[in-house]
JSON list of C-alpha atoms in Angstrom, two decimals:
[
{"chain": "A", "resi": 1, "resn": "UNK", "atom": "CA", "xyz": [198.06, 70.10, 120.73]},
{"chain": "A", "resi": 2, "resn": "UNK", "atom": "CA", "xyz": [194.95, 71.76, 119.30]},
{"chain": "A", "resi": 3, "resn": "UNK", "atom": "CA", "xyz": [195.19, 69.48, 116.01]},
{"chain": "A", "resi": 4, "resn": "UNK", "atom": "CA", "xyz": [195.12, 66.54, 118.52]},
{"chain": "A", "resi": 5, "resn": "UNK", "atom": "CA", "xyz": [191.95, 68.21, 120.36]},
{"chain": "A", "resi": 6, "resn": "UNK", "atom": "CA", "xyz": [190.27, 68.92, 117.16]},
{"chain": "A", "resi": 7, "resn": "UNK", "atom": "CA", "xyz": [190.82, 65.50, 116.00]},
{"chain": "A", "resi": 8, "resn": "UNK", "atom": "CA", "xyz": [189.87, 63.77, 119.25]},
{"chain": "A", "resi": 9, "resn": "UNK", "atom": "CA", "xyz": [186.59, 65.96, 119.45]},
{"chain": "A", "resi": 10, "resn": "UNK", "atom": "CA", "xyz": [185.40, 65.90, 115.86]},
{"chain": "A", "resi": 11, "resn": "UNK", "atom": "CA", "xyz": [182.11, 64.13, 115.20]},
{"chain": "A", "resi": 12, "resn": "UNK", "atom": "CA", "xyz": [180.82, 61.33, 117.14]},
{"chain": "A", "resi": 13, "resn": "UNK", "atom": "CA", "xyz": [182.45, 60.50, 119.74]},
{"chain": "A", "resi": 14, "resn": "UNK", "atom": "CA", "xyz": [184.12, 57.24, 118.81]},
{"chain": "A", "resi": 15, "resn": "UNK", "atom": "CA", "xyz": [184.11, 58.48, 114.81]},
{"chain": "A", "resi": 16, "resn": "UNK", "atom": "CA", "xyz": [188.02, 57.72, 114.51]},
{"chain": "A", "resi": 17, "resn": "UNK", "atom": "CA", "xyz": [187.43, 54.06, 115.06]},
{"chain": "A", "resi": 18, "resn": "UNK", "atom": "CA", "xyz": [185.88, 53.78, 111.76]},
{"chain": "A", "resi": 19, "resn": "UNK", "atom": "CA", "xyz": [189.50, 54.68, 109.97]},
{"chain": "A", "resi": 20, "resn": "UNK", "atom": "CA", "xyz": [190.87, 51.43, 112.18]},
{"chain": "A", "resi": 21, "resn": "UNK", "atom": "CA", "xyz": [187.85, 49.28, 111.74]},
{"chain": "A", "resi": 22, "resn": "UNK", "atom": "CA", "xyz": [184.83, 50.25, 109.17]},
{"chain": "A", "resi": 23, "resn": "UNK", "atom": "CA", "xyz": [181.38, 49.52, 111.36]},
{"chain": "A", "resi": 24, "resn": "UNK", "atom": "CA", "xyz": [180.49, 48.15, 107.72]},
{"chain": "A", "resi": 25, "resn": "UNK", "atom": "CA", "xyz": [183.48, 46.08, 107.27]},
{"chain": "A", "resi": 26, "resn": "UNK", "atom": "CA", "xyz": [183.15, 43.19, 104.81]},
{"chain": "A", "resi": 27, "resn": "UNK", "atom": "CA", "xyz": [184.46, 39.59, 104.96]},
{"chain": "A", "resi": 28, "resn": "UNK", "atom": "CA", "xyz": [188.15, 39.33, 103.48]},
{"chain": "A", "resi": 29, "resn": "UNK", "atom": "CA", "xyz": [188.12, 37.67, 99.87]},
{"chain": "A", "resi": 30, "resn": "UNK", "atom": "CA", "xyz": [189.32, 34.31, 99.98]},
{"chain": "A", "resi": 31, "resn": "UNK", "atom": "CA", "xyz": [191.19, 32.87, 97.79]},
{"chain": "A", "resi": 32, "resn": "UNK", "atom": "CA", "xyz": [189.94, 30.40, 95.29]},
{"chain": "A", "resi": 33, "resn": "UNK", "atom": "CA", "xyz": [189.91, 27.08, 96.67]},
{"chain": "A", "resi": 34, "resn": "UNK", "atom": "CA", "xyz": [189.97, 23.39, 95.16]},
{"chain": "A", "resi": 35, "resn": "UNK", "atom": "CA", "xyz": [186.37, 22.70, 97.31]},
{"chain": "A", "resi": 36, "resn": "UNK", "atom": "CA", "xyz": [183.77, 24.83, 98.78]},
{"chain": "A", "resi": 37, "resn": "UNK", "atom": "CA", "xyz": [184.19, 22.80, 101.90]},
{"chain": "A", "resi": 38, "resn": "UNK", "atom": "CA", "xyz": [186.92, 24.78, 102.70]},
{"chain": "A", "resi": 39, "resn": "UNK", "atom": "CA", "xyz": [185.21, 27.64, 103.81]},
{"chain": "A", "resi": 40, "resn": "UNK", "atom": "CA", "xyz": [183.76, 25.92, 107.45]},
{"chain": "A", "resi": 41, "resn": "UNK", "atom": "CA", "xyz": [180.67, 28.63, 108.66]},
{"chain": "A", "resi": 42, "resn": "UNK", "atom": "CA", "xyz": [182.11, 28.46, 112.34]},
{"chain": "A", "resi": 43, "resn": "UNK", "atom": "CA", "xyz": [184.79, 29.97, 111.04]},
{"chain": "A", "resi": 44, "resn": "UNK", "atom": "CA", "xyz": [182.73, 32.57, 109.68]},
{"chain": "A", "resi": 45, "resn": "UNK", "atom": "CA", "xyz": [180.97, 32.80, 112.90]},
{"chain": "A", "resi": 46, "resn": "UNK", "atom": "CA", "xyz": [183.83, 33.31, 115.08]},
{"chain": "A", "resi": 47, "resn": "UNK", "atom": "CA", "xyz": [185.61, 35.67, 112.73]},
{"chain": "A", "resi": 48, "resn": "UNK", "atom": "CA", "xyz": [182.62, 37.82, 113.31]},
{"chain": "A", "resi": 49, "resn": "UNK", "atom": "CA", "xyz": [182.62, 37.27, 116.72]},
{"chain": "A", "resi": 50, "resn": "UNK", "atom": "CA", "xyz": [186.41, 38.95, 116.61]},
{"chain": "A", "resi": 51, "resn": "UNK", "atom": "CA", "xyz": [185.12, 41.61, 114.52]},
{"chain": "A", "resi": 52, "resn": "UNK", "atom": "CA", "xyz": [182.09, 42.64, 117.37]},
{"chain": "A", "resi": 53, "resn": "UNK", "atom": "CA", "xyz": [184.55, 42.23, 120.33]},
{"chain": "A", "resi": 54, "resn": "UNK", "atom": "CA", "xyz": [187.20, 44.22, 118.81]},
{"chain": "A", "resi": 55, "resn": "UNK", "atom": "CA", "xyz": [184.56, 47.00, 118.03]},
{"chain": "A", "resi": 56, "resn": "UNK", "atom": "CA", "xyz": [183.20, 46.60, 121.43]},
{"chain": "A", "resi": 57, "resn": "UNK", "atom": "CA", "xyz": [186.78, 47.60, 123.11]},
{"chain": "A", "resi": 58, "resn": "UNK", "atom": "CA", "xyz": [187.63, 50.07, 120.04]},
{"chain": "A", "resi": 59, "resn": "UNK", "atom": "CA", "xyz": [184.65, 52.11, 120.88]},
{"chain": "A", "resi": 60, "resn": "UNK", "atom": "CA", "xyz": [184.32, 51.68, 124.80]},
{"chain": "A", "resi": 61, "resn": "UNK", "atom": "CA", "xyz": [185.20, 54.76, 126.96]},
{"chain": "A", "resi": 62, "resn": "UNK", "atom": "CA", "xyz": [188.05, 53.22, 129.08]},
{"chain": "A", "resi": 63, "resn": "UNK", "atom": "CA", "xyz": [189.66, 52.51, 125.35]},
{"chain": "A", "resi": 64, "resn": "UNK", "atom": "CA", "xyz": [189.15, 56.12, 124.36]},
{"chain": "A", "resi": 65, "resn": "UNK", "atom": "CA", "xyz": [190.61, 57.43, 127.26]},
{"chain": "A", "resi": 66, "resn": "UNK", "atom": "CA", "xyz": [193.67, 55.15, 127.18]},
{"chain": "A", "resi": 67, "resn": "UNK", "atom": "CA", "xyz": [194.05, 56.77, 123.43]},
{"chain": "A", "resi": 68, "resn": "UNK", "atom": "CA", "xyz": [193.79, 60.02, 124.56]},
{"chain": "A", "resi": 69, "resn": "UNK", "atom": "CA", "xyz": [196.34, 59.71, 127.28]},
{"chain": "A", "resi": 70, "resn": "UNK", "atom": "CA", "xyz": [198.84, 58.06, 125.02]},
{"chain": "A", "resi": 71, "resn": "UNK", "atom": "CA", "xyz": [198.19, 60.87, 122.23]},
{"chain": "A", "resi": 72, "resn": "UNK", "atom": "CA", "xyz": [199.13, 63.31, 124.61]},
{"chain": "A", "resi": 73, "resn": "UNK", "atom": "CA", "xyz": [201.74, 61.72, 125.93]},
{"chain": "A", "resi": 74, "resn": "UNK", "atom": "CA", "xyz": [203.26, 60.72, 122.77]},
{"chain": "A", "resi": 75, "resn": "UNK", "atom": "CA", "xyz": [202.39, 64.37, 121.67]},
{"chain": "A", "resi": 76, "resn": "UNK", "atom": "CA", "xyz": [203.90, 66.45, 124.00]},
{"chain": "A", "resi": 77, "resn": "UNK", "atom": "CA", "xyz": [207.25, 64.25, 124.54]},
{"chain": "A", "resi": 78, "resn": "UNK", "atom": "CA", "xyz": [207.40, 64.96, 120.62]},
{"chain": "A", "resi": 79, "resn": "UNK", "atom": "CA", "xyz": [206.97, 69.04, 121.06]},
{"chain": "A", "resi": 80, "resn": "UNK", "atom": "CA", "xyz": [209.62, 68.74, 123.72]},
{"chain": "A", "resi": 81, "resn": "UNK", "atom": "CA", "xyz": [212.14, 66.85, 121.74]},
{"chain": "A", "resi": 82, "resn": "UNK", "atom": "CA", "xyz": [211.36, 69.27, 118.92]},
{"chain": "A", "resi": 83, "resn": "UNK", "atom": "CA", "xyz": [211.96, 72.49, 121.48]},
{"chain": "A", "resi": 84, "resn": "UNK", "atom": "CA", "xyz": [215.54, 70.33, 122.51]},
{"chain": "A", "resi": 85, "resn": "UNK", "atom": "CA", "xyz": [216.73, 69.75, 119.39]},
{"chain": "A", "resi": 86, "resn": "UNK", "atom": "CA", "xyz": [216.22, 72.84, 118.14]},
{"chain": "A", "resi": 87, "resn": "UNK", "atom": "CA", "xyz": [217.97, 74.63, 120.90]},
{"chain": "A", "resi": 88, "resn": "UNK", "atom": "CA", "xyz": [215.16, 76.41, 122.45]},
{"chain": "A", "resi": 89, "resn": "UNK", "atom": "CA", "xyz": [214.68, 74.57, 125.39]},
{"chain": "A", "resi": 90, "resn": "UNK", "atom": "CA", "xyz": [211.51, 73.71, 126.82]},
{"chain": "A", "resi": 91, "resn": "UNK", "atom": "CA", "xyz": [209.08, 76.04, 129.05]},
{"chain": "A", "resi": 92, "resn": "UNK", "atom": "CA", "xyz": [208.77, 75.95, 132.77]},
{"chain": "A", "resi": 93, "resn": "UNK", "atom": "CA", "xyz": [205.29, 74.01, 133.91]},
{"chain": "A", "resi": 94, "resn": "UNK", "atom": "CA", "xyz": [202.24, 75.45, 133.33]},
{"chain": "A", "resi": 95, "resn": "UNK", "atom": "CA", "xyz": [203.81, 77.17, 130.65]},
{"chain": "A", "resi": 96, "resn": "UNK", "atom": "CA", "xyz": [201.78, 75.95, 127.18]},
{"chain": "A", "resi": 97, "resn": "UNK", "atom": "CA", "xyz": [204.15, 75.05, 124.49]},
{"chain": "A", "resi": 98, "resn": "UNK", "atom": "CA", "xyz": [202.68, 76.06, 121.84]},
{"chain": "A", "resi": 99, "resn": "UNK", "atom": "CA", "xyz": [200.71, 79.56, 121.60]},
{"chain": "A", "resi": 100, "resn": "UNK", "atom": "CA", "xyz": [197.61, 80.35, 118.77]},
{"chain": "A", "resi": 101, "resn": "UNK", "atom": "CA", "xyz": [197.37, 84.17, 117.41]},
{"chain": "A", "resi": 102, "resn": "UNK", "atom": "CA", "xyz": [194.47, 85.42, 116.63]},
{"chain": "A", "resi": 103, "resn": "UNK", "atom": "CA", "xyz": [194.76, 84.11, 112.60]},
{"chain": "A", "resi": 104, "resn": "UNK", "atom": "CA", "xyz": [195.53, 80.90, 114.32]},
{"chain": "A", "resi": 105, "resn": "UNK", "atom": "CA", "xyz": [199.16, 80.67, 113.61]},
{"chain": "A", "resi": 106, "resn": "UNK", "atom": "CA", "xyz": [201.07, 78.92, 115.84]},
{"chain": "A", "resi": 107, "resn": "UNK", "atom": "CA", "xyz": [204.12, 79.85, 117.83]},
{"chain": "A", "resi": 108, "resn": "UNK", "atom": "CA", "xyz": [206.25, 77.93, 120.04]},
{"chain": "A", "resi": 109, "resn": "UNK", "atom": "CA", "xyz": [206.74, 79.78, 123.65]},
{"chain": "A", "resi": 110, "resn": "UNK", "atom": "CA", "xyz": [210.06, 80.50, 122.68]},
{"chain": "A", "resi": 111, "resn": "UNK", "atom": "CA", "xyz": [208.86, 82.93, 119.40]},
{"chain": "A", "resi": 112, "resn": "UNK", "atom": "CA", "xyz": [210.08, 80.55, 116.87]},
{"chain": "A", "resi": 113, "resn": "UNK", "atom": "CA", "xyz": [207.51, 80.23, 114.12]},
{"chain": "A", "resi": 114, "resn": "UNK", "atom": "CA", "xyz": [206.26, 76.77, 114.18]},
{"chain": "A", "resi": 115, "resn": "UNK", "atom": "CA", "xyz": [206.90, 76.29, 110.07]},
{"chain": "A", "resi": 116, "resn": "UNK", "atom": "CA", "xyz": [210.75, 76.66, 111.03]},
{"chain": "A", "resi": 117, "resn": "UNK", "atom": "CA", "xyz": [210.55, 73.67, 113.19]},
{"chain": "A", "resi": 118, "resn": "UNK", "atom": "CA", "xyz": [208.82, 71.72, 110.11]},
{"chain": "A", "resi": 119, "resn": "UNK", "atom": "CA", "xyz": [212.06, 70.70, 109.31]},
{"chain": "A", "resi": 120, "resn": "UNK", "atom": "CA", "xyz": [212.51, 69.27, 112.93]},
{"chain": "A", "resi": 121, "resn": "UNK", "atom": "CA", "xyz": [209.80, 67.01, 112.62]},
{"chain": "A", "resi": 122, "resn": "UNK", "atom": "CA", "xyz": [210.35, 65.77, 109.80]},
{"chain": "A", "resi": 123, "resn": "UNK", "atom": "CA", "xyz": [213.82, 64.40, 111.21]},
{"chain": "A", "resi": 124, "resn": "UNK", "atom": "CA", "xyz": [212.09, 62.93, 114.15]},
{"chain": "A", "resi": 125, "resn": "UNK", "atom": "CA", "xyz": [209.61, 61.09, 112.05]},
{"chain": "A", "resi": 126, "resn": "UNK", "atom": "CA", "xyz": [212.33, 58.15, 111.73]},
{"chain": "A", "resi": 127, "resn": "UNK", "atom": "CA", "xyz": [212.25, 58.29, 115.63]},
{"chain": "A", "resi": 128, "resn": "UNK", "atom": "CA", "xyz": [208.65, 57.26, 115.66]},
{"chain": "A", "resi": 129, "resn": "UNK", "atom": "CA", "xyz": [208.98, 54.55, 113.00]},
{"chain": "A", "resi": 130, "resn": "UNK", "atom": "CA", "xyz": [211.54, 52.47, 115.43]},
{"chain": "A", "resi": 131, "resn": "UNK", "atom": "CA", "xyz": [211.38, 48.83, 116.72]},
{"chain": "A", "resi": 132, "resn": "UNK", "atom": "CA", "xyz": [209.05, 48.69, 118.94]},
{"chain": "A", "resi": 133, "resn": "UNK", "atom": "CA", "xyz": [210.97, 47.22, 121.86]},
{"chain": "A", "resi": 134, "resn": "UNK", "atom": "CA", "xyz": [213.65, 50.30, 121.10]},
{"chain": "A", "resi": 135, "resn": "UNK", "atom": "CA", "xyz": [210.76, 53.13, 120.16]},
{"chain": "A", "resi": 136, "resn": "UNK", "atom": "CA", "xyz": [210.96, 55.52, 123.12]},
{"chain": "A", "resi": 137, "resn": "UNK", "atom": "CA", "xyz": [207.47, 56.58, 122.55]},
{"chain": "A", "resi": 138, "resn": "UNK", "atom": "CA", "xyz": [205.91, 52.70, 122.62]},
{"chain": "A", "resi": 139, "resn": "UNK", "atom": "CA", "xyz": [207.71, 52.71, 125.60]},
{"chain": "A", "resi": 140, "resn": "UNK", "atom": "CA", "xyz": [206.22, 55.67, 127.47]},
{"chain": "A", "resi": 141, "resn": "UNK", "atom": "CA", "xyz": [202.76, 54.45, 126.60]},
{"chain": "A", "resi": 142, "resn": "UNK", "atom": "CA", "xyz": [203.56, 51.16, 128.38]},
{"chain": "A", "resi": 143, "resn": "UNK", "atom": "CA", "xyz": [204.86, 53.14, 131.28]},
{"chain": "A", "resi": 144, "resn": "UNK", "atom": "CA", "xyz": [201.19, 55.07, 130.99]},
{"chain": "A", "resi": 145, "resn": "UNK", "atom": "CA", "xyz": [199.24, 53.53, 134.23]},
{"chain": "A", "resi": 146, "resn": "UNK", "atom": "CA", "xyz": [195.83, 53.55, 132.73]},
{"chain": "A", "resi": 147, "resn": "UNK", "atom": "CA", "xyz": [197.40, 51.85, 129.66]},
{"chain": "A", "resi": 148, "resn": "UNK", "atom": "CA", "xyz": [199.08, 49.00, 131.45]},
{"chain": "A", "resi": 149, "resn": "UNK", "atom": "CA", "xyz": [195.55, 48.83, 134.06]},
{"chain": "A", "resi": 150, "resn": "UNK", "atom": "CA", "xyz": [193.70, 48.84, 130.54]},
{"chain": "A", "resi": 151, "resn": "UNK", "atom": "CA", "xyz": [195.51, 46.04, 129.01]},
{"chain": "A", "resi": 152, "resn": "UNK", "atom": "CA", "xyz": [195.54, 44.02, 132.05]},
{"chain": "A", "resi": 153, "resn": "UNK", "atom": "CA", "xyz": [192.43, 43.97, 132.53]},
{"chain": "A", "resi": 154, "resn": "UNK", "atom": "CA", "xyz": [191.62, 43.08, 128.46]},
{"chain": "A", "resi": 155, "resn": "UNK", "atom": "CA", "xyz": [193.90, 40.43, 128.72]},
{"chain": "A", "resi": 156, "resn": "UNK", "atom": "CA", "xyz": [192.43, 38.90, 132.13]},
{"chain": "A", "resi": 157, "resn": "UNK", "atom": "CA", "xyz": [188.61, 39.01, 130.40]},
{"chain": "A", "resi": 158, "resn": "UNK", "atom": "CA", "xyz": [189.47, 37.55, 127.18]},
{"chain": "A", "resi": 159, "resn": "UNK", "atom": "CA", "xyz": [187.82, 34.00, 126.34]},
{"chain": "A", "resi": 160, "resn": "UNK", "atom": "CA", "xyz": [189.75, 32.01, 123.91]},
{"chain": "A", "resi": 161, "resn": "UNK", "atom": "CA", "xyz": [187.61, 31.65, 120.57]}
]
């Protein structure tokens, strides 16, 4: 949980977006083509278009906070499957899951070091990697209200291009 809070707090505030979509993002290469005709500028203009409106919702608040949510959800649902599978059960509420010394090493409520749950995640990794319509975790973030509220309202205001 603190690497997600460092992470979501580093920099500006909407810094990650530039690992999904560089502000300075150049045109694709196209390939060659038997006339120059081929390339038709409205097409240019409405591929940047795309590229503004998709920055617009990548860096709005609403999106950031539907991100956030989802990391965490995503994020502790992991931890607890972790805690499961490695027989250590998970805490009562309130209770945080994992606990930072003062070197900053991390331990799990339960004592166990967190580098002998390394293993653990590794496993789960495949669980993450599923089909969408079987991944668990996809699923909780459509079962996330501000997600769903999010979406429908993206959907709903979308022009067709």
């Amino acid at each position: 949980m603190q690497i997600l809070d460092t992470f979501m707090s580093m920099g500006r505030p909407h810094h990650w977006i530039e690992y999904i979509m560089p502000e300075c993002a150049k045109l694709p290469s196209l390939s060659p083509s038997s006339s120059a005709k081929d390339l038709i500028p409205t097409d240019l203009s409405k591929f940047e278009q795309l590229k503004t409106e998709t920055q617009a919702v990548l860096s709005s608040d609403e999106f950031r906070n539907v991100v956030e949510v989802s990391l965490r959800t995503v994020a502790d649902a992991l931890v607890k499957e972790v805690l499961d599978q490695s027989g250590v059960g998970t805490p009562s509420s309130g209770t945080p899951l994992v606990k930072l010394d003062q070197s900053g090493v991390g331990t799990p409520f339960s004592g166990t070091p967190l580098v002998k749950l390394v293993p653990r995640v590794i496993q789960m990794s495949r669980l993450l990697l599923d089909e969408p319509t079987r991944n668990q975790f996809v699923q909780m973030i459509g079962n996330i209200h501000e997600a769903d509220l999010f979406f429908t309202i993206l959907y709903a205001s979308t022009s067709t291009v």
